[in-house]
Short mmCIF file of C-alpha atoms and ligand atoms in Angstrom, two decimals:
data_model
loop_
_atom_site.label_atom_id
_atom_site.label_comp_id
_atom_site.label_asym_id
_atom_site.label_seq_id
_atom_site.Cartn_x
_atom_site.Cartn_y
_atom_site.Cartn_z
CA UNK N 214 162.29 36.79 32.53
CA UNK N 215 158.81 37.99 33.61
CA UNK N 216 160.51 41.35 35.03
CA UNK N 217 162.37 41.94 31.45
CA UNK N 218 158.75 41.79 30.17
CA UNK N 219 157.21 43.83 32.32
CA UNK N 220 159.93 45.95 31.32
CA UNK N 221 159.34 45.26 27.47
CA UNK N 222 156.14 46.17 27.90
CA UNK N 223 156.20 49.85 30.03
CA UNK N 224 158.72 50.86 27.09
CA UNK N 225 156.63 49.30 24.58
CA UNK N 226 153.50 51.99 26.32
CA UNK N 227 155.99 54.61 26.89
CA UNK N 228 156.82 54.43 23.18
CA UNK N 229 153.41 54.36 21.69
CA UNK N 230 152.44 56.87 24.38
CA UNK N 231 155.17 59.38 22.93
CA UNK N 232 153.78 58.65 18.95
CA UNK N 233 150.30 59.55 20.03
CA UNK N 234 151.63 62.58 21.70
CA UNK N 235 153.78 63.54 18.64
CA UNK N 236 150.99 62.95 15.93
CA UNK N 237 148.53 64.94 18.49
CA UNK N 238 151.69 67.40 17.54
CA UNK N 239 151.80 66.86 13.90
CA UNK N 240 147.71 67.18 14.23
CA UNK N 241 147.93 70.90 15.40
CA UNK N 242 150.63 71.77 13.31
CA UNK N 243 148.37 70.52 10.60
CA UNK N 244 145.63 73.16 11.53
CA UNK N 245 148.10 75.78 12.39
CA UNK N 246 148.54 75.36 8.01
CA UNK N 247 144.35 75.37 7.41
CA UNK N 248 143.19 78.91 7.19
CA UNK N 249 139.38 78.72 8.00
CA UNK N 250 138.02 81.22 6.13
CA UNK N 251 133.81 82.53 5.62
CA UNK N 252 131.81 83.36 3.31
CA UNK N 253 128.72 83.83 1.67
CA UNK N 254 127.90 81.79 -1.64
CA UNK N 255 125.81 83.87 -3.22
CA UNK N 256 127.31 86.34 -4.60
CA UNK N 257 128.36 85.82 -7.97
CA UNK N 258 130.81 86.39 -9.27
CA UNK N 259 132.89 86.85 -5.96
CA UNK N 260 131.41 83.88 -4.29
CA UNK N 261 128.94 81.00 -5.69
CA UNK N 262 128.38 77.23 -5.73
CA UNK N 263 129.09 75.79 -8.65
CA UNK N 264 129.74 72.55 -9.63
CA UNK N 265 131.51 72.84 -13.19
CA UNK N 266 134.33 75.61 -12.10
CA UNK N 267 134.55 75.09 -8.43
CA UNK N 268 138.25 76.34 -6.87
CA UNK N 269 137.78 75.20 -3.88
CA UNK N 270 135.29 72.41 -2.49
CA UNK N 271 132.11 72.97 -4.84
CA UNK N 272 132.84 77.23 -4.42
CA UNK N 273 134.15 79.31 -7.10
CA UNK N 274 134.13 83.02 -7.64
CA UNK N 275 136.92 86.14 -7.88
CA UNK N 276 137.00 86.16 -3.81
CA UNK N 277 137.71 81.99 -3.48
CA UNK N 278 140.69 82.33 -6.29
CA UNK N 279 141.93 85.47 -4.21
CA UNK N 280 141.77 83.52 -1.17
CA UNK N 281 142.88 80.57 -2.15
CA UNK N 282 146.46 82.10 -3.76
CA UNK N 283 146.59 83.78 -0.20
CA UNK N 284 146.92 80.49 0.94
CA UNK N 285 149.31 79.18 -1.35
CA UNK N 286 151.24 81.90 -1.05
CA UNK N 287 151.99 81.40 2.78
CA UNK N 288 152.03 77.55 2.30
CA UNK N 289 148.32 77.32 4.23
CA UNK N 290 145.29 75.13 3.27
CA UNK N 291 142.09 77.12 2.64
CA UNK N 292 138.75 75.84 4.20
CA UNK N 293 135.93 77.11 3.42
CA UNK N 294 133.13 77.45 5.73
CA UNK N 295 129.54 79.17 3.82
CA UNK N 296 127.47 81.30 6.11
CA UNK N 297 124.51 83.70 5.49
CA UNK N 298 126.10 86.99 5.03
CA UNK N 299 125.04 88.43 8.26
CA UNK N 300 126.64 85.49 10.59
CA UNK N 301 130.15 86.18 9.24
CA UNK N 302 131.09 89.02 11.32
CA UNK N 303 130.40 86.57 14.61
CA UNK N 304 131.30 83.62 13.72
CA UNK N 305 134.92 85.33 12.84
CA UNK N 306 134.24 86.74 16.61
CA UNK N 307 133.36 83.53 17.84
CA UNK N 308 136.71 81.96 16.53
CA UNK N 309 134.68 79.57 14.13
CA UNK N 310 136.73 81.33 11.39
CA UNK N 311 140.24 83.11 10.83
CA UNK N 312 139.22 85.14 8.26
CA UNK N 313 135.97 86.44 6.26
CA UNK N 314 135.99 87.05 2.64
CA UNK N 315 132.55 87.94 0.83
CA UNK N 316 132.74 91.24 -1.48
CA UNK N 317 132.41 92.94 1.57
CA UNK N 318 132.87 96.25 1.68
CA UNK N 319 134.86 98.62 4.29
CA UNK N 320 132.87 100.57 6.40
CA UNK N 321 133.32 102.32 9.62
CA UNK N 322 130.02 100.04 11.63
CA UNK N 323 131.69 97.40 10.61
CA UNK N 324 135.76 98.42 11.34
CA UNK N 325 134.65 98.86 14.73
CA UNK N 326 133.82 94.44 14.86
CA UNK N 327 137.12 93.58 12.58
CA UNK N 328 140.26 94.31 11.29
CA UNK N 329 140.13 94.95 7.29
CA UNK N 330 142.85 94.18 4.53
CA UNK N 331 144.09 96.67 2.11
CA UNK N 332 140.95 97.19 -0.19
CA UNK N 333 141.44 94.48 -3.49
CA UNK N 334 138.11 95.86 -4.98
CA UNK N 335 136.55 98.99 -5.99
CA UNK N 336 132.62 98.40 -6.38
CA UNK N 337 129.37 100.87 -5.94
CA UNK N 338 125.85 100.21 -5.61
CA UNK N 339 123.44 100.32 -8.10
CA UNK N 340 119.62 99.51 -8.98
CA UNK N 341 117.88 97.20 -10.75
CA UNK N 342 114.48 97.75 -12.08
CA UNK N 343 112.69 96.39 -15.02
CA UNK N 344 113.17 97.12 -18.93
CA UNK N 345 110.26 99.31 -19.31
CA UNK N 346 110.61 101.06 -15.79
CA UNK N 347 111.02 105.09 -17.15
CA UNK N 348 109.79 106.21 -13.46
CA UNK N 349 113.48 105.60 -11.79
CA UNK N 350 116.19 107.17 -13.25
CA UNK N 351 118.49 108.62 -10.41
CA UNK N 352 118.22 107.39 -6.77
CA UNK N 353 115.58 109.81 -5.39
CA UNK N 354 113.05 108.96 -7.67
CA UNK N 355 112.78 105.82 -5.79
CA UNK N 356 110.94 108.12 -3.27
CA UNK N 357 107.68 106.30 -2.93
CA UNK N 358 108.68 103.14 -4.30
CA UNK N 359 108.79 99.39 -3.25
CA UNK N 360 112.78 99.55 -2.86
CA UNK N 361 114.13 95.49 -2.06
CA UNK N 362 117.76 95.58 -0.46
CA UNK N 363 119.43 92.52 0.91
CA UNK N 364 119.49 92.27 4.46
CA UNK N 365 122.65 93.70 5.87
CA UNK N 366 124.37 94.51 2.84
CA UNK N 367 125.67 98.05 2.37
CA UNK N 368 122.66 98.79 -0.24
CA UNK N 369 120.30 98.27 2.88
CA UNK N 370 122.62 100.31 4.79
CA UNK N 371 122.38 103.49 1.91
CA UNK N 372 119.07 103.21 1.44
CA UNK N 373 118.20 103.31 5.11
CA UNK N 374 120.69 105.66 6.70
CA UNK N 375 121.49 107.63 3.62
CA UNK N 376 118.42 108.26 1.63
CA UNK N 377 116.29 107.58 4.23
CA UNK N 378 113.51 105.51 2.38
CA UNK N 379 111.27 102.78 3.74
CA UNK N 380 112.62 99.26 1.93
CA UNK N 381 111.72 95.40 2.51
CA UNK N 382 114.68 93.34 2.89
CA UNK N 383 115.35 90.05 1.74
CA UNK N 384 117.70 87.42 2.94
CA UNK N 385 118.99 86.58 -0.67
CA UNK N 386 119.48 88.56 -3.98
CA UNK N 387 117.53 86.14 -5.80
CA UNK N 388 114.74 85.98 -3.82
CA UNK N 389 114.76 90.31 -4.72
CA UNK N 390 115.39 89.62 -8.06
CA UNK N 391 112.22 87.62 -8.32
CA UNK N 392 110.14 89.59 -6.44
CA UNK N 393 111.24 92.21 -9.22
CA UNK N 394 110.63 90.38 -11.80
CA UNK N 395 107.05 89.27 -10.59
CA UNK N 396 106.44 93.29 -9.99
CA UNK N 397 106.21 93.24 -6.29
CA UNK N 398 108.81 95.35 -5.90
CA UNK N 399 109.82 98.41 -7.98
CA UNK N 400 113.40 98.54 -7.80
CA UNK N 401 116.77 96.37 -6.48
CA UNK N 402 119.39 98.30 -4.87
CA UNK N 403 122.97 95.97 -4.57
CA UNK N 404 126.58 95.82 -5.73
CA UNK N 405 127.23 96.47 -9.50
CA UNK N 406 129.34 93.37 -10.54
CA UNK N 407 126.44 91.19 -8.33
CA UNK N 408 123.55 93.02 -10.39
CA UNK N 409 125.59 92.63 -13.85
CA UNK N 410 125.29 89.31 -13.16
CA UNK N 411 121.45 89.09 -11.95
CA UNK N 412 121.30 90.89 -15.95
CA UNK N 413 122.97 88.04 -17.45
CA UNK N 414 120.56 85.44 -16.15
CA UNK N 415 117.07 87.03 -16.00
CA UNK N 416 115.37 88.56 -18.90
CA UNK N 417 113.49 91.98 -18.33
CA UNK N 418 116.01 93.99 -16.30
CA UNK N 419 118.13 96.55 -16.54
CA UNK N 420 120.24 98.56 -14.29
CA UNK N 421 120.41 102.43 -13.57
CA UNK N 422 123.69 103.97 -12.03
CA UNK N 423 123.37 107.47 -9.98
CA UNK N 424 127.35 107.85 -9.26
CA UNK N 425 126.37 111.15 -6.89
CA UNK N 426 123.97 109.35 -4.69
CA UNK N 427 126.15 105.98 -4.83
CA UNK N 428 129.84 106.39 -3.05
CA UNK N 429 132.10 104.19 -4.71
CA UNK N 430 133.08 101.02 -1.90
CA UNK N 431 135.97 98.98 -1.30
CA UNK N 432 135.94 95.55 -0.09
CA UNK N 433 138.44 93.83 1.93
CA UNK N 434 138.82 90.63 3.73
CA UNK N 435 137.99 90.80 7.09
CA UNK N 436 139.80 89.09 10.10
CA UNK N 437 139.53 89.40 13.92
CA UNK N 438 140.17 92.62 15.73
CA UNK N 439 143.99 92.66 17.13
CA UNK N 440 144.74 89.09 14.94
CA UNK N 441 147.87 90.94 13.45
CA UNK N 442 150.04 87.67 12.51
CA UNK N 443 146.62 87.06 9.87
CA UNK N 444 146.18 91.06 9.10
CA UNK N 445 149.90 91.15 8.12
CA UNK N 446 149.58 87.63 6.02
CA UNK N 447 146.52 88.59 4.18
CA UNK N 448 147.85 92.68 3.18
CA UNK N 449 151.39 91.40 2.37
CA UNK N 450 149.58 89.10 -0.14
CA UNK N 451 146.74 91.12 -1.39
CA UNK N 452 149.60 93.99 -1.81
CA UNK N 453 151.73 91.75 -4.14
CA UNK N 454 148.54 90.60 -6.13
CA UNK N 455 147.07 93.66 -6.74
CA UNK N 456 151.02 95.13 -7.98
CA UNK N 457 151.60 92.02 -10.01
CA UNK N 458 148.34 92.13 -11.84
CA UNK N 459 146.77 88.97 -10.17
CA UNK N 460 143.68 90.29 -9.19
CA UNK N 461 143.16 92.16 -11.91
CA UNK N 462 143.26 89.07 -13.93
CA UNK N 463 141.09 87.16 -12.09
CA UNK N 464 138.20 89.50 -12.03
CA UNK N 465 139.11 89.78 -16.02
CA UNK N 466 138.97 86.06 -16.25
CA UNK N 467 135.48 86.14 -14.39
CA UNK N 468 133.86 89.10 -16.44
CA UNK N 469 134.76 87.22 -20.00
CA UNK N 470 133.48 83.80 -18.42
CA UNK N 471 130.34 85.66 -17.96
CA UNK N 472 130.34 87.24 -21.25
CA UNK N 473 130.90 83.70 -23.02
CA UNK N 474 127.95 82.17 -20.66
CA UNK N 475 125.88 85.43 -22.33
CA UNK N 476 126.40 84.40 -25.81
CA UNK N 477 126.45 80.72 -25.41
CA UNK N 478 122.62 81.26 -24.45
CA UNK N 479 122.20 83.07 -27.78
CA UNK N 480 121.41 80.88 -30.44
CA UNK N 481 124.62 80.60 -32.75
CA UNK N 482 124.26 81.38 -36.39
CA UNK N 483 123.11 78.17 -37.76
CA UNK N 484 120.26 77.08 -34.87
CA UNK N 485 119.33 80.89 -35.74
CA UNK N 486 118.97 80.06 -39.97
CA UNK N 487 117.62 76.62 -38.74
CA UNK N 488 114.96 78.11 -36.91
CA UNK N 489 114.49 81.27 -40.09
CA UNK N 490 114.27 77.64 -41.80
CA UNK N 491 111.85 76.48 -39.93
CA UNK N 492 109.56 79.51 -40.11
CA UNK N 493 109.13 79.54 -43.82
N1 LIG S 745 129.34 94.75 -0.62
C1 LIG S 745 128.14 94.49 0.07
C2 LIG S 745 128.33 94.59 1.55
O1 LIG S 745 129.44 94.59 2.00
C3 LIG S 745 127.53 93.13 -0.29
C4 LIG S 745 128.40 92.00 0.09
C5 LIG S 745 127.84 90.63 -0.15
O2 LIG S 745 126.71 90.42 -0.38
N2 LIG S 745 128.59 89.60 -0.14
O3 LIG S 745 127.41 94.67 2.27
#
């Protein structure tokens, strides 16, 4: 009797021994489905916290709905992890993330550190300056002036390498924006969609386009050098949404939710006679 439970018990062990094993199985398989993916939230309207529209977690933007029908599309779980811009490139080195997505654009610095996707954007720098600025009106004639670029972005990169003019950079668009607004700085340079958007929520700005100075970019989602099984996931899907009109509605669905935003913070015709009311 006490031999048949000594028995009972080393298959009872070897039994639960085996289930651990298998759900340490079922555990990996259930990361092999999570794609890990970085970015930087602060870049509307490709990337941004937001609590009323978020797509995935809290984030919402054009690049999280990309990303996350990448993931449906090859039955894989998208994670989010948010990063300041210039981390991205090494923490996708350092394996803390399969893939980077965060408007950013192709260049050859940067091909040299990752593998890029097909391009699923076309996008071009421009700068922002304020209303009554008459000074700037093509990029050289920010020769001599306070230029703001965000640090590591490809505006830092034109302005430095290209034109060749002294710039402060700052760690967030905002923080440029203000300083631009507060007339410590005479001009913004950064992505056109980005600074559309800066428009739409700060009075006293406007933005001035020189299409010579200012290549057009393309971004793409980045992942590591040599990954090929996530290269090949990520183009086959970006391919079939930018044929099948997916991206293109997105970004359409993101440019008209910014519109509507715009006029919602217009006074609608009858707060506008209320207040003519009020006045007489
Ligand atoms: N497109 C720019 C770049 O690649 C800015 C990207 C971003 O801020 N997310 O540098």
């Amino acid at each position: 009797m006490k031999k048949f439970l000594k028995r009972a018990v080393v298959i009872t062990l070897t039994v639960a021994m085996a289930a651990t094993m298998m759900t340490g199985c079922k555990k990996k398989k259930k990361d092999a489905a999570t794609l890990v993916v970085g970015t930087n939230a602060e870049f509307e309207p490709f990337e941004y916290v937001s609590s009323k529209d978020a797509v995935i977690d809290k984030y919402s933007g054009i690049d999280i709905e990309i990303i996350k029908k990448v993931g449906e599309e090859n039955n894989k779980t998208v994670k989010i992890e948010n990063m300041e811009f210039d981390s991205l490139i090494i923490a996708l080195n350092q394996k803390k993330v399969d893939a980077v997505i965060a408007g950013m654009t192709i260049t050859p610095e940067r091909s040299e550190e990752v593998d890029f996707s097909e391009p699923y954007y076309t996008a071009k720098q421009v700068m922002i300056v304020r209303e009554d600025n008459t000074d700037i009106t093509k990029a050289a004639d920010m020769s001599g002036k306070k230029i703001a670029v965000i640090q590591g972005f490809t505006g830092q990169t034109v302005v430095e390498d290209d034109l060749k003019f002294p710039f402060e950079a700052f760690k967030k668009g905002t923080e440029a924006v203000t300083e631009l607004k507060n007339g410590k700085c005479d001009v913004v340079v950064i992505d056109s969609a980005t600074a559309n958007q800066y428009l739409k929520e700060n009075e006293g700005l406007k933005i001035v386009e020189d299409n010579e100075a200012f290549e057009s970019e393309e971004y793409g989602i980045a992942v590591r050098k040599g990954d090929k099984d996530t290269l090949d996931m990520v183009n086959a899907s970006v391919k079939k949404f930018k044929e099948d009109g997916t991206i293109d509605a997105i970004s359409a669905k993101y440019a008209a939710a910014s519109e509507t935003a715009e006029d919602s913070e217009e006074p609608s015709s009858e707060e506008g006679s209320e207040e003519a009311n009020t006045e007489e």
